C-alpha positions as a Markdown table, in Angstrom:
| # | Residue | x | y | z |
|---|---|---|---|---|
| 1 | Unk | 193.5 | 73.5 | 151.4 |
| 2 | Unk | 196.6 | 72.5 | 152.6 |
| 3 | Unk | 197.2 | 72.9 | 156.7 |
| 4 | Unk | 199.8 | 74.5 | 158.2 |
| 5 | Unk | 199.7 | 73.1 | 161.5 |
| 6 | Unk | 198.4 | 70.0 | 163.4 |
| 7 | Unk | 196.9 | 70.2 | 167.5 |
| 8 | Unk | 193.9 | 70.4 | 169.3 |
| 9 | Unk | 191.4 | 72.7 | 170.8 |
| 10 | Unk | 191.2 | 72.2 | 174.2 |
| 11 | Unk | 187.9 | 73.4 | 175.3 |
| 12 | Unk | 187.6 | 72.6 | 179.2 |
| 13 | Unk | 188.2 | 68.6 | 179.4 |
| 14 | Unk | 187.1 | 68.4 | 175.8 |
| 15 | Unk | 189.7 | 68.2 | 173.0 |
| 16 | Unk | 189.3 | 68.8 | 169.5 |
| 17 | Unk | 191.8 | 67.8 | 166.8 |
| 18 | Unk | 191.6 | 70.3 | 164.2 |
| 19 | Unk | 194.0 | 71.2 | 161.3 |
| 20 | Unk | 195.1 | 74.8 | 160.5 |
| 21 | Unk | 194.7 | 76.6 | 157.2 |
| 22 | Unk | 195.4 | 79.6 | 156.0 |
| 23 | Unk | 192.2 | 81.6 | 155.9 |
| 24 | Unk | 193.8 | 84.4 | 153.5 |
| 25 | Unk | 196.1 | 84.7 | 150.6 |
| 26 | Unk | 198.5 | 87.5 | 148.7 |
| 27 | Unk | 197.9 | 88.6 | 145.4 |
| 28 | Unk | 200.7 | 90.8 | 145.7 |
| 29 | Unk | 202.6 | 90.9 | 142.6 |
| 30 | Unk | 206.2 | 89.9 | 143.3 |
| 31 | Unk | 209.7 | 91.1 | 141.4 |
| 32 | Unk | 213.2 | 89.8 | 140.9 |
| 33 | Unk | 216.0 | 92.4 | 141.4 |
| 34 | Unk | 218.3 | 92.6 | 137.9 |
| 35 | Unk | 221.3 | 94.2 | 137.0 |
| 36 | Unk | 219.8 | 97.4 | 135.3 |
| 37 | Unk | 222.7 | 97.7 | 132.3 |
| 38 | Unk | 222.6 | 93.9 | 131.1 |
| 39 | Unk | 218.8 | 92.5 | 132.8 |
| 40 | Unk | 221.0 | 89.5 | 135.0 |
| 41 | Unk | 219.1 | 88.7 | 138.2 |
| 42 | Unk | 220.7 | 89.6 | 141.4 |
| 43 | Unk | 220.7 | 87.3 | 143.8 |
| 44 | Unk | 221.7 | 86.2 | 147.2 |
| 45 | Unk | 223.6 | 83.6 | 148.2 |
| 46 | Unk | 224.1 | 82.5 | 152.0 |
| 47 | Unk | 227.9 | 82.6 | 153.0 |
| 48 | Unk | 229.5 | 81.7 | 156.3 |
| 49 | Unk | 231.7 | 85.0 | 157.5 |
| 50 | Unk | 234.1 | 82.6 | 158.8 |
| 51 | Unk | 235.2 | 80.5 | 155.8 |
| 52 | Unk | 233.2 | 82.7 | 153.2 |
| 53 | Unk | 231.6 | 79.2 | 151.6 |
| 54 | Unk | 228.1 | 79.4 | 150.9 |
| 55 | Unk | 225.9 | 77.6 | 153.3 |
| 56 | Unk | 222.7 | 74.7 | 151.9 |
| 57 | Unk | 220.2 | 75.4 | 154.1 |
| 58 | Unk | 219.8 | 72.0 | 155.4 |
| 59 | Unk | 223.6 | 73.6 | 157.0 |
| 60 | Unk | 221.7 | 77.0 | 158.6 |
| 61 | Unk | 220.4 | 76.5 | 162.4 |
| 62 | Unk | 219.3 | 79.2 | 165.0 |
| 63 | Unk | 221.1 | 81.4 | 167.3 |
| 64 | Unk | 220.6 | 84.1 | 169.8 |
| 65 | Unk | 222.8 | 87.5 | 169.6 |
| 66 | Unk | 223.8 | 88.8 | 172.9 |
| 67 | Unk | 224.4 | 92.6 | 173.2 |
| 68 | Unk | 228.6 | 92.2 | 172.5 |
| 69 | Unk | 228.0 | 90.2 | 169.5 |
| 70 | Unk | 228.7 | 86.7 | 170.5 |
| 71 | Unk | 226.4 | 84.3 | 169.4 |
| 72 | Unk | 224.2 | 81.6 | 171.6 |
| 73 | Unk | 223.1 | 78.5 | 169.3 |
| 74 | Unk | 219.5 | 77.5 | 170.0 |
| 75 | Unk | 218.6 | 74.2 | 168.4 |
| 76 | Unk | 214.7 | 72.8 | 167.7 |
| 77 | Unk | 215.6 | 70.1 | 170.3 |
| 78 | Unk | 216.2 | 73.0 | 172.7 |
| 79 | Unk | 212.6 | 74.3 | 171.9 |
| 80 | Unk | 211.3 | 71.1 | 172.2 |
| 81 | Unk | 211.3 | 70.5 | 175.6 |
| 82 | Unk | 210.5 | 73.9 | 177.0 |
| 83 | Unk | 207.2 | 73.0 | 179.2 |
| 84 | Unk | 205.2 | 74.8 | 176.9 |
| 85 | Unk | 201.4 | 73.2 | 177.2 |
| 86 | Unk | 200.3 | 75.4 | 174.3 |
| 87 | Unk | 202.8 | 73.2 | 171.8 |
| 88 | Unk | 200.1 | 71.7 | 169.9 |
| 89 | Unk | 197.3 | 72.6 | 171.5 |
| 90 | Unk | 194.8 | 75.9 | 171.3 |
| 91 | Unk | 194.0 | 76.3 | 174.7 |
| 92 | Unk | 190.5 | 78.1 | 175.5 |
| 93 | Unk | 191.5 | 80.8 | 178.4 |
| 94 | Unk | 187.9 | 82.4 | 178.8 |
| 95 | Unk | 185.0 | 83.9 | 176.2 |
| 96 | Unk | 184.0 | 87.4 | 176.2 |
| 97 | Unk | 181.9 | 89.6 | 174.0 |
| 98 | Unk | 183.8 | 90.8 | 170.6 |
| 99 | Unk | 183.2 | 94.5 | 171.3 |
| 100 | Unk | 185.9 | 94.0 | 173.6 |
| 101 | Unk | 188.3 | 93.2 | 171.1 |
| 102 | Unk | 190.8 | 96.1 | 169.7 |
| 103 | Unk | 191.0 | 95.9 | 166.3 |
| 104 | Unk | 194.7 | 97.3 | 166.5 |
| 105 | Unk | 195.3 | 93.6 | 167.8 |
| 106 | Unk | 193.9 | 91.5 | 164.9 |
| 107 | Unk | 196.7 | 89.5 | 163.0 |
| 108 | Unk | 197.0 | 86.7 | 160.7 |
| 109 | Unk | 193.8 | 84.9 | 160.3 |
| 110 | Unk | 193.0 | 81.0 | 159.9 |
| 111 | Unk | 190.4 | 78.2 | 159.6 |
| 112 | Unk | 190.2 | 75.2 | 162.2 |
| 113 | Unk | 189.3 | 72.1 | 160.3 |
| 114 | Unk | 187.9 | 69.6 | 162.3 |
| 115 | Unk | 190.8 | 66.7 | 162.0 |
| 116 | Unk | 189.6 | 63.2 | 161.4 |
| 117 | Unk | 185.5 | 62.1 | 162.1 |
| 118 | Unk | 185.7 | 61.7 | 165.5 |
| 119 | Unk | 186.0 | 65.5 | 165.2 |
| 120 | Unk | 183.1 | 66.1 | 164.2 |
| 121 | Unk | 180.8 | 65.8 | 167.0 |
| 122 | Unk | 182.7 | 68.5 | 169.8 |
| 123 | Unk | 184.0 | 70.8 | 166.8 |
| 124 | Unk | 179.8 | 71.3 | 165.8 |
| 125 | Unk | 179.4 | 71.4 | 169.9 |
| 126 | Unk | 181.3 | 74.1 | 170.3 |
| 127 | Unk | 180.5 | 75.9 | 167.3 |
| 128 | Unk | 177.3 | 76.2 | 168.1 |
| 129 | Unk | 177.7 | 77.3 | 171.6 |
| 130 | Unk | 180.0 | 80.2 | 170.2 |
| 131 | Unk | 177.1 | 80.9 | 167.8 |
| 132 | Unk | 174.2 | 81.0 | 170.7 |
| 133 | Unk | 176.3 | 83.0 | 173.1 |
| 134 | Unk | 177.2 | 85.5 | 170.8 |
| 135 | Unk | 180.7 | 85.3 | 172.2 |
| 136 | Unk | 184.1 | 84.4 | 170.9 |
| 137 | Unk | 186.8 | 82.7 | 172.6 |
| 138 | Unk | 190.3 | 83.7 | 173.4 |
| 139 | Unk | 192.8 | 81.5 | 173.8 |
| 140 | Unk | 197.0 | 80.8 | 173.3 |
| 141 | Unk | 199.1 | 78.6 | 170.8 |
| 142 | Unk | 202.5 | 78.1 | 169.5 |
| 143 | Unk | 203.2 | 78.7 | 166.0 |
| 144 | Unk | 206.7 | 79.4 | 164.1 |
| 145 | Unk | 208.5 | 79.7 | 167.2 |
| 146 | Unk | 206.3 | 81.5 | 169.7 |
| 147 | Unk | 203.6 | 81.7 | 171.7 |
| 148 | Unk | 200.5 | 83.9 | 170.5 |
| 149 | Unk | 196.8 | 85.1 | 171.7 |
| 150 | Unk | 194.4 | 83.9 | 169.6 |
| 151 | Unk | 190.7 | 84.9 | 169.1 |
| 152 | Unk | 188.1 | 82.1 | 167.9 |
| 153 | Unk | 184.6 | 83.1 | 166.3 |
| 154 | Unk | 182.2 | 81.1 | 164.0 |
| 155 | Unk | 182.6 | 82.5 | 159.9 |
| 156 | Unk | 179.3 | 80.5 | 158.1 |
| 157 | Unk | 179.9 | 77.1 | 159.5 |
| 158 | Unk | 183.6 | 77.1 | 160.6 |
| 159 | Unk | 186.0 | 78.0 | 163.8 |
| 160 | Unk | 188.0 | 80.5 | 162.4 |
| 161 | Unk | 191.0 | 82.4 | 164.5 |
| 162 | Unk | 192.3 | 85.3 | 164.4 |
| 163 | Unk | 196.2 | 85.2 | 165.9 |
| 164 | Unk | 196.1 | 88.5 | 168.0 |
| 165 | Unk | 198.7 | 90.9 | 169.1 |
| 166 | Unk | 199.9 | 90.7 | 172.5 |
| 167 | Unk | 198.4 | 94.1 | 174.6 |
| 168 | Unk | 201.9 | 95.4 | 175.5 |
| 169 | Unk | 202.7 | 95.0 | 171.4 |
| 170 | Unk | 200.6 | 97.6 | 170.8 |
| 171 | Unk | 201.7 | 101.1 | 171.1 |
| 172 | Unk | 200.3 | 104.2 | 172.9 |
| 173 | Unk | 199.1 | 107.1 | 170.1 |
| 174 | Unk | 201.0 | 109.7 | 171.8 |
| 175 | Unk | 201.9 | 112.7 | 169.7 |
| 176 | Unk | 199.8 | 111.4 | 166.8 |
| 177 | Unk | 196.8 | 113.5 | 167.3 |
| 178 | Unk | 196.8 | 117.4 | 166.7 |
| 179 | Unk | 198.2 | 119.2 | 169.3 |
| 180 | Unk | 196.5 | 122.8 | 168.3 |
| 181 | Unk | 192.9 | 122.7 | 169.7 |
| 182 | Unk | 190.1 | 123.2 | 167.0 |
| 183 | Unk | 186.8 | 123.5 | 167.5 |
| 184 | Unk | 184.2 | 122.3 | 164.9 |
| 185 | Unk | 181.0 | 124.2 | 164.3 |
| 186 | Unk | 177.8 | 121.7 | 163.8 |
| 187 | Unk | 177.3 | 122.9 | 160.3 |
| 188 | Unk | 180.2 | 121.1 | 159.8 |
| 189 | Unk | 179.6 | 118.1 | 161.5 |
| 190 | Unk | 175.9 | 118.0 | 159.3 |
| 191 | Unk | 177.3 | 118.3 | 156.2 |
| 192 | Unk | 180.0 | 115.7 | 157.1 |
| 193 | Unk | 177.3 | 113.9 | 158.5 |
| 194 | Unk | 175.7 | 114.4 | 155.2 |
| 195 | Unk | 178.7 | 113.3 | 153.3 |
| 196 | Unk | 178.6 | 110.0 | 155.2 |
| 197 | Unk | 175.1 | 109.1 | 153.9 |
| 198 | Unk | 175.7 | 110.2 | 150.5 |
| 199 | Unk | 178.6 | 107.6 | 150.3 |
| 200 | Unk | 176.6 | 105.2 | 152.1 |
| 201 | Unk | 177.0 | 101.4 | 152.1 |
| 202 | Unk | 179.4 | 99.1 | 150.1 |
| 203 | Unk | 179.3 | 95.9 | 149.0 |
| 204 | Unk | 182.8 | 94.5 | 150.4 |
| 205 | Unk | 183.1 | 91.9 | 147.4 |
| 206 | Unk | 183.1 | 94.3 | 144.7 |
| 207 | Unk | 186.6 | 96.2 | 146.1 |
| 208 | Unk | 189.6 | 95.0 | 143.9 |
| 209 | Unk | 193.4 | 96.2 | 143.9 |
| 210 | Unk | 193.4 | 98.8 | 140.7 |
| 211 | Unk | 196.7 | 99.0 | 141.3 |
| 212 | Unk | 197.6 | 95.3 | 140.7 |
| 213 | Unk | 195.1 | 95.2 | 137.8 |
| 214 | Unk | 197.5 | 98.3 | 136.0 |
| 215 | Unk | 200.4 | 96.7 | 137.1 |
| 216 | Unk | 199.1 | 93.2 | 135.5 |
| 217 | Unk | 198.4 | 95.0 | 132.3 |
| 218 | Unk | 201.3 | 97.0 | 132.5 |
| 219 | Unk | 203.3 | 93.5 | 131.9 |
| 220 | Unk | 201.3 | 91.7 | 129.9 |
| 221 | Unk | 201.7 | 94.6 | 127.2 |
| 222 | Unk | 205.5 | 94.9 | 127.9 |
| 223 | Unk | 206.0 | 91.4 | 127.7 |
| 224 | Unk | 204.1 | 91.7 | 124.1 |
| 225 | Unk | 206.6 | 94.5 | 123.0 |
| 226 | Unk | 203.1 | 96.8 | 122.4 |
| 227 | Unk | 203.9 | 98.9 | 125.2 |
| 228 | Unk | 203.7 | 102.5 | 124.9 |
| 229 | Unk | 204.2 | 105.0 | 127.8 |
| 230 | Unk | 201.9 | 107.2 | 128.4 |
| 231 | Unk | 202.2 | 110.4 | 130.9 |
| 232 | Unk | 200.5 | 109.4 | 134.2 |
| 233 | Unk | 197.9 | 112.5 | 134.9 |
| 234 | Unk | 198.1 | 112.8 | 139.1 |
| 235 | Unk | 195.7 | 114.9 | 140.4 |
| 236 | Unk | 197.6 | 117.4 | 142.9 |
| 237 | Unk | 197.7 | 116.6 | 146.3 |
| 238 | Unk | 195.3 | 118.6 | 148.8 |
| 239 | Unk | 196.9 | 121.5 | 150.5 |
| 240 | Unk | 195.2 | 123.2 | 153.6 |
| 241 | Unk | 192.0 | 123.3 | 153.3 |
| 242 | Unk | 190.9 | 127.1 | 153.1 |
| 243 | Unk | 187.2 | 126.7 | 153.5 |
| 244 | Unk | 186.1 | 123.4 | 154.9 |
| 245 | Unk | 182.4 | 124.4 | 154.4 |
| 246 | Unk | 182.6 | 124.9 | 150.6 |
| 247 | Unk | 184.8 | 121.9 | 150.4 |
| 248 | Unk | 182.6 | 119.4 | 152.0 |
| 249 | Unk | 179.5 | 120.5 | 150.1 |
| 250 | Unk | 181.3 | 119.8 | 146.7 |
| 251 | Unk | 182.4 | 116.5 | 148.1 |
| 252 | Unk | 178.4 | 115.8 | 148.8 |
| 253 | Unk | 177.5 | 117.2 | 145.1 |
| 254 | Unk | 180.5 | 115.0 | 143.7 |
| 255 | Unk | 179.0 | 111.9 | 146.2 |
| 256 | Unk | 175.5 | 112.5 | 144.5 |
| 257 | Unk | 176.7 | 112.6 | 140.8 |
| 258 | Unk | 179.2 | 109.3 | 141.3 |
| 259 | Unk | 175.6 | 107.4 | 142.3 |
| 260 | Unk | 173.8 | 108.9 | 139.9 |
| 261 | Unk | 171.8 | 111.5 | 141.4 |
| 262 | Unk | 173.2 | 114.2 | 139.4 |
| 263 | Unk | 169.6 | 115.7 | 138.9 |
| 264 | Unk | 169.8 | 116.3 | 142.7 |
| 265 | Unk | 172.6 | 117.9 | 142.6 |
| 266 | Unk | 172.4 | 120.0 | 139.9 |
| 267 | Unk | 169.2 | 121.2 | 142.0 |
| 268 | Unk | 170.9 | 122.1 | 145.2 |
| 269 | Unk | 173.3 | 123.9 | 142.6 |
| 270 | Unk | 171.3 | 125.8 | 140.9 |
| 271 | Unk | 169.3 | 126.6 | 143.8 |
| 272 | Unk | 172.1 | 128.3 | 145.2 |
| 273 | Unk | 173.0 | 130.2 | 142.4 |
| 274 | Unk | 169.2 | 131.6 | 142.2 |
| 275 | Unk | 169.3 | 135.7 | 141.5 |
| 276 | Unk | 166.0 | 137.4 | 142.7 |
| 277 | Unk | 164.8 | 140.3 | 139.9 |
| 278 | Unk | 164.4 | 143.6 | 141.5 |
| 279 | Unk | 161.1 | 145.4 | 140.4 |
| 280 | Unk | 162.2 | 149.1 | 138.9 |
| 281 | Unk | 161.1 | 151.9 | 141.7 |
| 282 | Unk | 157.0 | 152.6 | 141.2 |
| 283 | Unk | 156.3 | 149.7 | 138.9 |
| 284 | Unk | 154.2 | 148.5 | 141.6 |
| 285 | Unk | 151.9 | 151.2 | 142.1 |
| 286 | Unk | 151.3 | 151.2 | 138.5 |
| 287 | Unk | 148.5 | 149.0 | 137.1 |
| 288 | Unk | 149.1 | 146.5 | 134.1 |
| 289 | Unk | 149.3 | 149.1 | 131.9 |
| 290 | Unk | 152.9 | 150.3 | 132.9 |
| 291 | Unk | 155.7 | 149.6 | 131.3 |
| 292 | Unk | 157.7 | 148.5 | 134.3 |
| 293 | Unk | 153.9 | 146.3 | 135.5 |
| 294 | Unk | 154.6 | 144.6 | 131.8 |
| 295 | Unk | 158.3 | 144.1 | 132.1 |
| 296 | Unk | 157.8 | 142.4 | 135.6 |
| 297 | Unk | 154.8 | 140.5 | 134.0 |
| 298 | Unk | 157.1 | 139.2 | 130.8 |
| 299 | Unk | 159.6 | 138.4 | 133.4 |
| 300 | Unk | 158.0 | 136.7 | 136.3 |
| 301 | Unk | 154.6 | 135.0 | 135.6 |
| 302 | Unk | 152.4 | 134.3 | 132.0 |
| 303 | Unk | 150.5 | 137.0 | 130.8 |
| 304 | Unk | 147.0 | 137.3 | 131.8 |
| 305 | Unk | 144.3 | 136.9 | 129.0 |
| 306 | Unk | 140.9 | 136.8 | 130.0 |
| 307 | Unk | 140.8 | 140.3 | 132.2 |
| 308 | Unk | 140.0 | 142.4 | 129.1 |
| 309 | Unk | 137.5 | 140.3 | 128.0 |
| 310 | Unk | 135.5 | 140.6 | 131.4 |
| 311 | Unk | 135.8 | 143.8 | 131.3 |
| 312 | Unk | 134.4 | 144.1 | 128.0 |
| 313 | Unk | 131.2 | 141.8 | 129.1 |
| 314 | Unk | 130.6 | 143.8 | 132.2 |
| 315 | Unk | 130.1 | 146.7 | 130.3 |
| 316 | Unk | 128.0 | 145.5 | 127.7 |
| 317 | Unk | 125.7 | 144.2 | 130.8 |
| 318 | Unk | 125.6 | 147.4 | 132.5 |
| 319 | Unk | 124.5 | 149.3 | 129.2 |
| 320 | Unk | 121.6 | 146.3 | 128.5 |
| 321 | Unk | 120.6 | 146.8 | 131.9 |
| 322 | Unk | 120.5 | 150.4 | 131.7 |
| 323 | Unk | 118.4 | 150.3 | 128.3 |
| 324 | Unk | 116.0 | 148.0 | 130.3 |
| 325 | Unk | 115.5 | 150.5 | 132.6 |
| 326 | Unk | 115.1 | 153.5 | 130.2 |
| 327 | Unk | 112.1 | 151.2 | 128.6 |
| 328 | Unk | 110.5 | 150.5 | 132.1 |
| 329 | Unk | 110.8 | 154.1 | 132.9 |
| 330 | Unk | 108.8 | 154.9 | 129.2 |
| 331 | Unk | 106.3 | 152.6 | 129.6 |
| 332 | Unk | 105.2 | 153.8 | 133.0 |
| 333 | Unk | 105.0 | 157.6 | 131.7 |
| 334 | Unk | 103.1 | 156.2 | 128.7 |
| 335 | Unk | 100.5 | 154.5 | 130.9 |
| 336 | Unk | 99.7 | 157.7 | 133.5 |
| 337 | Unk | 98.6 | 159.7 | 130.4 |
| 338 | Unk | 101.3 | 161.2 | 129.0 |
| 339 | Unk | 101.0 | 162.3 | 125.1 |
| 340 | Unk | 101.9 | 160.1 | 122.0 |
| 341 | Unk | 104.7 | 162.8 | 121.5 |
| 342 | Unk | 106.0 | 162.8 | 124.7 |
| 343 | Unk | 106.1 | 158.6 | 124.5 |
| 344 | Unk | 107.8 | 159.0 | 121.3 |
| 345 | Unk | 110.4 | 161.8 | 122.7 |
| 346 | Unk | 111.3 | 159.2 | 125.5 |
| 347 | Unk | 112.0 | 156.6 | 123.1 |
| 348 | Unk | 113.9 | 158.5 | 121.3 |
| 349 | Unk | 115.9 | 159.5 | 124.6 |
| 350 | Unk | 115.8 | 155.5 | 125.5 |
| 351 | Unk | 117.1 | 155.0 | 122.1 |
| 352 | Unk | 119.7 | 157.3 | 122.7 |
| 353 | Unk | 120.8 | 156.3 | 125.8 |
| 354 | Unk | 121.3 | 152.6 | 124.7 |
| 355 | Unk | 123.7 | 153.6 | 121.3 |
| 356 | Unk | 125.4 | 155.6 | 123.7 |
| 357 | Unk | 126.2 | 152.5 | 125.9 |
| 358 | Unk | 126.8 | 150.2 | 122.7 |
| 359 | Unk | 129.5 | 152.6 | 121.8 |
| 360 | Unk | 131.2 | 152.4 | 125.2 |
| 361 | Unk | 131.2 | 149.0 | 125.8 |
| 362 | Unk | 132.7 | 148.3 | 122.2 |
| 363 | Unk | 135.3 | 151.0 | 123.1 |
| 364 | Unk | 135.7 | 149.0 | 126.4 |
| 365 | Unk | 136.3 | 145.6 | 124.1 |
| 366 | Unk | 138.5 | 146.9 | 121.9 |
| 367 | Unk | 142.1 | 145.6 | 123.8 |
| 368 | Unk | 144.7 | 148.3 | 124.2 |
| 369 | Unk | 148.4 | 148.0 | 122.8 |
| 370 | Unk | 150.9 | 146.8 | 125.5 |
| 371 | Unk | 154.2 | 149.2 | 125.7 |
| 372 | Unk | 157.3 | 147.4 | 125.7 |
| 373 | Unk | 160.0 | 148.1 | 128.8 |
């Protein structure tokens, strides 16, 4: 990497020689202004209002514009000897905790590379103490022109910093918020709570610019002469949100089903779509013989098989037992001296008795037909 700019970090009576490099990079895609009838670039040419000749750059020095338009010429000598310790050096002011840090005043960022092997030694010193106090430094440098605030912190096994924004640079937020007061209901703040874990986690390396991929494509196919417009489809833009409920449910159920878990919520969907069947009025005081009893039956749970068939056996059991008994009852008459005939006419009775339960329990077997609703 190439540096930028050559110092030192002055860390207490310690100084470290680093070199600065440019710890990001555009990939901003960049375009030439033409003359829309013919395709000529445009371009700008630097001309002296005085003379009206154009100027070479090595011609163009600084000056400062006063309030009626005169103009105050600053050269880099001038610069150069302003008592300015932070010139080419980082200086170390103090080291606080980063929570203290606004994000509103993070800037450019950079690498320190430790400059030379001498280096080596009180750049790994200092790394580590930044890395066992949990702490990062703050400190000021000159850079383009300027003085800045800079914050240091350890990124893997380098001193990067992050040029920060002075504290009165950054503006107060008034009239940004809304002035009408709203309250919001903790439904709300569950389901948007909800919402939050649904989206969950990210992996920060897998974000790229689908913008500068189109635009990318976009000239590759023009510059191929296979380019063939097509009509962008924009989704409208959100209006006022009516009901703010409804909308971030579907925002959870369109969470789930971008990860996947479109089972789940196609669940919680059809769940709340669920119709509970009303039972018709005295269907359930009628046994499962009814009509309404089978429609609610057909409807609601699989039809029950087996409770003929135990009725059928209970009364086959009943008429056995009562057969037995008709027998016990004959053989006792028989044996206190009762007449062959009268034996014979209680058999016949017994006999009787038993066809008679025969023919009800096979009337109780035989299942009866089901009327439709």
């Amino acid at each position: 990497m190439r540096s930028i700019w050559n110092g030192a970090i002055s860390f207490g009576l310690v100084s470290i020689p680093i070199k600065l490099v440019n710890a990001t990079e555009s990939h901003s895609i960049s375009f030439r202004q033409i003359h829309v009838s013919d395709g000529g670039r445009v371009r700008y040419r630097k001309v002296c209002e005085l003379d009206g000749e154009e100027v070479p750059s090595a011609e163009i020095g600084k000056g400062y514009e006063e309030a009626d338009g005169s103009i105050v010429p600053i050269t880099d000598e001038d610069l150069a000897q302003l008592p300015l310790a932070t010139a080419k050096t980082i200086e170390i002011m103090s080291f606080v905790p980063a929570e203290e840090i606004d994000p509103l005043q993070m800037d450019a960022a950079y690498y320190l590379a430790a400059n030379g092997a001498t280096a080596a030694k009180p750049y790994t010193l200092l790394r580590e103490a930044l890395k066992r106090s949990r702490k990062v430094a703050i400190a000021k440098y000159a850079l383009r022109g300027r003085e800045r605030l800079g914050m240091l912190r350890v990124v893997d096994d380098v001193i990067a910093m992050h040029g920060l924004l002075w504290p009165d640079e950054i503006r107060a937020p008034e009239g940004v918020a809304p002035e009408v007061a709203v309250s919001v209901r903790d439904a709300e703040l569950d389901l948007a709570d909800a919402l939050m874990a649904t989206l969950g986690e990210v992996e920060m390396a897998s974000l790229h610019d689908d913008y500068r991929e189109a635009v990318e494509a976009l000239i590759v196919a023009k510059s191929g002469g296979a380019f063939e417009p097509t009509e962008a489809v924009v989704e409208p833009a959100g209006g006022q949100v009516i009901d703010l409920m409804a909308a971030l449910e579907k925002s959870v159920r369109a969470a789930k089903a971008s990860r996947g878990e479109a089972g789940a919520a196609g669940g919680a969907e059809a769940e709340a779509e669920v119709t509970p069947i009303r039972r018709k009025a005295g269907a359930g005081a009628r046994t499962g013989t009814g009509a309404g009893a089978g429609a609610g039956a057909g409807a609601g749970a699989p039809k029950a098989v087996g409770g003929k068939k135990s009725t059928a056996a209970s009364a086959k059991k009943t008429a056995a037992s009562a057969a037995t008994k008709k027998k016990v009852t004959t053989t006792g008459k028989s044996a206190a001296g009762k007449s062959t005939s009268g034996a014979a006419a209680a058999k016949s009775t017994a006999k009787s008795a038993a066809k008679k339960a025969g023919a009800a329990a096979k009337k109780a077997a035989t299942p009866r037909k089901r009327t439709s609703a």
